[in-house]
Coordinates of C-alpha atoms in Angstrom, one line a residue:
Chain A
X1 CA 1.3 6.7 21.0
X2 CA 2.0 10.3 20.1
X3 CA 0.2 9.7 16.8
X4 CA -2.9 8.4 18.7
X5 CA -2.8 11.5 21.0
X6 CA -2.6 13.7 17.9
X7 CA -5.5 11.9 16.3
X8 CA -7.8 12.2 19.3
X9 CA -7.0 15.9 19.9
X10 CA -7.5 16.6 16.2
X11 CA -10.8 14.8 16.3
X12 CA -11.9 17.0 19.2
X13 CA -10.7 20.1 17.4
X14 CA -12.5 19.1 14.2
X15 CA -15.7 18.3 16.1
X16 CA -15.5 21.7 17.8
X17 CA -15.0 23.5 14.5
X18 CA -17.8 21.4 12.9
X19 CA -20.2 22.3 15.7
X20 CA -19.3 26.0 15.3
X21 CA -19.8 25.8 11.6
X22 CA -23.1 23.9 12.0
X23 CA -24.4 26.7 14.2
X24 CA -23.2 29.3 11.8
X25 CA -24.9 27.5 8.9
X26 CA -28.2 27.2 10.7
X27 CA -28.1 30.9 11.5
X28 CA -27.3 31.8 7.9
X29 CA -30.0 29.5 6.5
X30 CA -30.3 29.6 2.7
X31 CA -27.3 31.9 2.4
X32 CA -26.3 32.6 -1.1
X33 CA -23.8 30.3 -2.8
X34 CA -20.2 31.6 -3.0
X35 CA -17.3 30.6 -5.3
X36 CA -16.0 28.5 -2.4
X37 CA -19.3 26.7 -2.0
X38 CA -19.5 26.1 -5.8
X39 CA -16.0 24.6 -5.8
X40 CA -16.8 22.3 -2.8
X41 CA -20.0 21.2 -4.4
X42 CA -18.2 20.4 -7.7
X43 CA -15.5 18.5 -5.9
X44 CA -17.6 16.6 -3.3
X45 CA -20.7 15.8 -5.4
X46 CA -19.5 16.4 -9.0
X47 CA -16.7 13.8 -8.8
X48 CA -19.2 10.9 -9.0
X49 CA -22.1 12.4 -10.8
X50 CA -23.3 15.6 -12.5
X51 CA -23.2 18.5 -10.1
X52 CA -27.0 18.8 -10.3
X53 CA -28.2 22.4 -10.2
X54 CA -30.0 23.3 -7.0
X55 CA -33.2 23.9 -8.9
X56 CA -33.5 20.2 -9.8
X57 CA -34.9 19.3 -6.3
X58 CA -37.1 21.1 -3.8
X59 CA -35.2 22.5 -0.7
X60 CA -36.9 19.9 1.6
X61 CA -35.7 17.1 -0.7
X62 CA -32.1 18.4 -0.7
X63 CA -32.3 18.5 3.0
X64 CA -33.2 14.8 3.0
X65 CA -30.4 14.0 0.6
X66 CA -27.9 15.8 2.8
X67 CA -29.2 14.1 5.9
X68 CA -28.7 10.6 4.4
X69 CA -25.3 10.8 2.8
X70 CA -24.2 7.6 4.6
X71 CA -26.7 5.8 2.4
X72 CA -26.5 7.8 -0.8
X73 CA -28.3 5.8 -3.5
X74 CA -26.1 2.7 -2.7
X75 CA -22.9 4.7 -1.9
X76 CA -21.2 6.2 1.1
X77 CA -21.0 10.0 0.3
X78 CA -20.4 11.2 3.9
X79 CA -18.8 14.7 4.2
X80 CA -16.9 16.3 7.0
X81 CA -18.8 19.2 8.7
X82 CA -17.0 21.9 6.8
X83 CA -17.8 20.4 3.4
X84 CA -21.4 19.6 4.4
X85 CA -21.9 23.2 5.4
X86 CA -20.6 24.4 2.0
X87 CA -22.7 22.0 0.1
X88 CA -25.8 22.9 2.0
X89 CA -25.0 26.6 1.3
X90 CA -24.6 25.9 -2.3
X91 CA -27.9 24.1 -2.5
X92 CA -29.6 26.9 -0.7
X93 CA -30.7 24.9 2.3
X94 CA -29.9 24.9 6.0
X95 CA -28.0 22.2 7.9
X96 CA -29.5 18.7 7.4
X97 CA -31.3 17.0 10.4
X98 CA -28.9 14.8 12.4
X99 CA -31.0 11.7 12.1
X100 CA -33.3 11.0 9.1
X101 CA -35.3 7.8 9.8
X102 CA -33.9 4.8 7.9
X103 CA -37.1 4.1 6.1
X104 CA -37.2 7.6 4.5
X105 CA -37.4 7.3 0.8
X106 CA -34.7 9.2 -1.0
X107 CA -35.9 11.8 -3.5
X108 CA -35.1 11.1 -7.1
X109 CA -34.6 13.9 -9.7
X110 CA -35.5 11.4 -12.4
X111 CA -38.9 10.8 -10.9
X112 CA -39.8 14.5 -10.6
X113 CA -42.7 15.5 -12.8
X114 CA -40.7 18.0 -14.8
X115 CA -37.9 15.5 -15.5
X116 CA -40.3 12.8 -16.7
X117 CA -42.1 15.4 -18.9
X118 CA -38.9 16.8 -20.4
X119 CA -37.7 13.3 -21.2
X120 CA -40.9 11.7 -22.4
X121 CA -39.6 11.2 -25.9
X122 CA -36.4 9.4 -24.7
X123 CA -36.8 5.6 -24.7
X124 CA -35.8 3.4 -21.8
X125 CA -33.4 1.7 -24.2
X126 CA -31.6 5.0 -24.8
X127 CA -31.2 5.5 -21.1
X128 CA -29.8 2.0 -20.7
X129 CA -27.5 2.2 -23.8
X130 CA -23.7 1.9 -23.2
X131 CA -23.3 5.6 -24.2
X132 CA -25.7 6.7 -21.5
X133 CA -26.0 3.9 -18.9
X134 CA -28.0 6.0 -16.4
X135 CA -30.4 8.9 -16.4
X136 CA -28.0 10.4 -13.9
X137 CA -25.4 10.7 -16.7
X138 CA -26.7 14.1 -17.9
X139 CA -23.6 14.9 -19.9
X140 CA -24.1 11.9 -22.2
X141 CA -26.6 14.2 -24.1
X142 CA -26.5 17.6 -22.4
X143 CA -23.0 18.7 -23.4
X144 CA -23.1 21.7 -21.0
X145 CA -24.4 19.8 -18.0
X146 CA -21.2 20.2 -16.0
X147 CA -21.6 24.0 -16.4
X148 CA -25.3 23.8 -15.4
X149 CA -26.3 24.4 -19.0
X150 CA -29.3 22.3 -19.9
X151 CA -30.4 24.4 -22.9
X152 CA -32.1 22.4 -25.7
X153 CA -29.5 23.8 -28.1
X154 CA -26.7 22.1 -26.2
X155 CA -28.1 18.6 -26.6
X156 CA -26.1 16.1 -28.7
X157 CA -27.6 12.6 -28.7
X158 CA -24.8 10.0 -28.6
X159 CA -24.3 7.8 -31.7
X160 CA -26.7 4.9 -31.8
X161 CA -29.4 6.6 -29.7
X162 CA -32.5 8.4 -30.8
X163 CA -34.5 11.4 -29.9
X164 CA -37.9 10.1 -31.0
Chain B
X1 CA -12.3 24.3 27.8
X2 CA -10.7 27.2 25.9
X3 CA -7.3 25.9 27.0
X4 CA -8.0 22.5 25.5
X5 CA -9.2 24.1 22.2
X6 CA -6.1 26.4 22.0
X7 CA -3.9 23.3 22.6
X8 CA -5.7 21.5 19.8
X9 CA -5.1 24.4 17.4
X10 CA -1.4 24.6 18.5
X11 CA -1.0 20.8 17.8
X12 CA -2.7 21.2 14.4
X13 CA -0.3 24.0 13.5
X14 CA 2.6 21.8 14.5
X15 CA 1.7 19.0 12.1
X16 CA 3.7 18.7 8.9
X17 CA 2.4 20.6 6.0
X18 CA 0.4 18.7 3.3
X19 CA 1.3 18.4 -0.4
X20 CA 3.3 15.3 -0.1
X21 CA 4.6 12.9 -2.8
X22 CA 2.7 9.6 -3.4
X23 CA 5.9 7.8 -2.1
X24 CA 5.7 9.8 1.2
X25 CA 2.0 8.8 1.6
X26 CA 2.9 5.2 0.9
X27 CA 5.7 5.3 3.5
X28 CA 3.3 6.7 6.0
X29 CA 0.7 4.0 5.4
X30 CA 3.4 1.4 5.7
X31 CA 4.7 2.9 9.0
X32 CA 1.1 2.9 10.3
X33 CA 0.7 -0.8 9.1
X34 CA 3.8 -1.7 11.1
X35 CA 2.1 -0.5 14.3
X36 CA -1.1 -2.4 13.5
X37 CA 0.2 -5.8 12.1
X38 CA 2.7 -8.0 13.8
X39 CA 5.5 -9.0 11.5
X40 CA 4.2 -6.7 8.7
X41 CA 6.2 -7.7 5.6
X42 CA 6.1 -4.2 4.0
X43 CA 4.1 -2.9 1.0
X44 CA 3.7 -5.2 -1.9
X45 CA 2.8 -4.1 -5.4
X46 CA 1.7 -7.6 -6.4
X47 CA -0.7 -7.8 -3.3
X48 CA -2.0 -4.3 -4.3
X49 CA -2.5 -5.6 -7.9
X50 CA -4.6 -8.5 -6.6
X51 CA -6.5 -6.3 -4.2
X52 CA -7.2 -3.7 -6.9
X53 CA -8.7 -6.3 -9.4
X54 CA -10.5 -8.5 -6.9
X55 CA -14.3 -8.3 -6.7
X56 CA -14.9 -7.5 -3.0
X57 CA -18.7 -7.1 -3.6
X58 CA -20.5 -6.3 -6.8
X59 CA -17.6 -4.0 -7.3
X60 CA -13.8 -4.0 -7.5
X61 CA -11.6 -0.9 -7.6
X62 CA -11.3 -1.6 -11.3
X63 CA -15.1 -1.3 -11.7
X64 CA -14.7 2.5 -11.9
X65 CA -10.9 3.0 -12.3
X66 CA -10.8 0.3 -15.1
X67 CA -8.4 -2.7 -15.3
X68 CA -5.6 -0.2 -16.2
X69 CA -5.5 2.5 -13.6
X70 CA -3.2 4.6 -15.8
X71 CA -6.1 5.3 -18.2
X72 CA -9.3 7.3 -17.5
X73 CA -12.0 5.6 -15.7
X74 CA -15.8 5.9 -15.6
X75 CA -18.2 5.7 -12.6
X76 CA -19.8 2.3 -13.0
X77 CA -23.3 3.6 -12.0
X78 CA -23.5 7.2 -13.2
X79 CA -21.1 7.0 -16.2
X80 CA -19.2 10.1 -14.9
X81 CA -15.7 10.3 -16.3
X82 CA -12.9 9.8 -13.7
X83 CA -9.3 11.0 -14.3
X84 CA -6.6 8.3 -14.3
X85 CA -5.8 7.1 -10.7
X86 CA -2.2 6.1 -11.1
X87 CA 0.2 8.9 -10.1
X88 CA 2.4 7.8 -13.0
X89 CA -0.3 9.0 -15.3
X90 CA -1.8 11.8 -13.3
X91 CA 0.4 14.0 -11.1
X92 CA -2.6 15.3 -9.2
X93 CA -3.2 12.0 -7.5
X94 CA -2.0 11.1 -4.0
X95 CA -0.7 14.5 -3.0
X96 CA -3.1 15.6 -0.3
X97 CA -3.4 13.1 2.6
X98 CA -6.8 14.4 3.7
X99 CA -8.2 14.0 0.2
X100 CA -6.7 10.5 -0.1
X101 CA -8.2 9.5 3.2
X102 CA -11.6 10.8 2.2
X103 CA -11.7 8.8 -1.0
X104 CA -10.3 5.6 0.7
X105 CA -13.1 6.0 3.2
X106 CA -15.9 6.4 0.7
X107 CA -14.7 3.9 -1.9
X108 CA -13.7 1.2 0.6
X109 CA -17.1 1.6 2.2
X110 CA -18.8 1.1 -1.2
X111 CA -16.6 -1.6 -2.5
X112 CA -15.6 -3.7 0.6
X113 CA -18.4 -2.6 2.9
X114 CA -15.7 -1.8 5.5
X115 CA -12.7 0.5 5.9
X116 CA -9.4 -0.5 4.3
X117 CA -6.4 -1.3 6.5
X118 CA -3.2 0.8 6.3
X119 CA -1.5 -2.3 4.9
X120 CA -4.1 -2.5 2.1
X121 CA -3.7 1.2 1.3
X122 CA 0.1 0.8 1.2
X123 CA -0.2 -2.2 -1.1
X124 CA -2.6 -0.4 -3.5
X125 CA -0.4 2.7 -3.6
X126 CA 2.6 0.5 -4.3
X127 CA 0.7 -1.1 -7.2
X128 CA -0.4 2.3 -8.6
X129 CA 3.1 3.6 -8.4
X130 CA 4.3 0.6 -10.5
X131 CA 1.5 1.1 -13.1
X132 CA 2.9 2.3 -16.4
X133 CA 2.1 6.0 -17.0
X134 CA 0.6 7.6 -20.1
X135 CA -0.2 4.2 -21.5

């Protein structure tokens, strides 16, 4: 009973804090990333996939991604309001819209013109190989991907795959 | 309004500090389960073992955390490396209740298409605490 009371009061407190932060984030739209926002981004997004650099998508596309975290490419990646604000800050965008229509197509880095062009010599078989699995697995070849380093000199193709 | 907010902050401050041991987290999930399930038998490592390895959808817990949770895992879709899940192999695991809840929420949603019960969380944690470390 006491626990339930705690939970509901905490929920109210968190919502109040979240609303305050959401307002603050909107006001400080496209605020510069901070060490704290970088750390939150790495933890919340970089646990499951490469912490993609902000430059990989257009700001409007990041906004769509952040507004659809409940259906994040087949996974539930919902964040609390504090983390969502930090991630938005890190990606250089404002708060995501509350309701993105369900039919909205999710942006794909791998379908961006620059990505397709940069990888046009990599075969589909290489992307599907057991060492790579997915084009989302940047660090399979880009050894500095987790540090945001995608320099050509840092590329090491896994054994059994080819850079044709 | 302000009074209500101040009370919430005061209650937050009165809560026990975080940084618990995995056993304390397990005890808390079991205590919660006792309030949710009539005649709750208590946490079971063998039930947790079955739960961990069962395919609940396309995925099981083991899909990413591997069949041996004391070894490093790999995200089944993205290939991203995952540190060992069992606290016996990774002292960072199951220390921060909010972090643990966040991952149960995300991963149960992905794997079971629902939230996990307190009893299931207690069972899985009992299983993970029984997993051999540093294998």
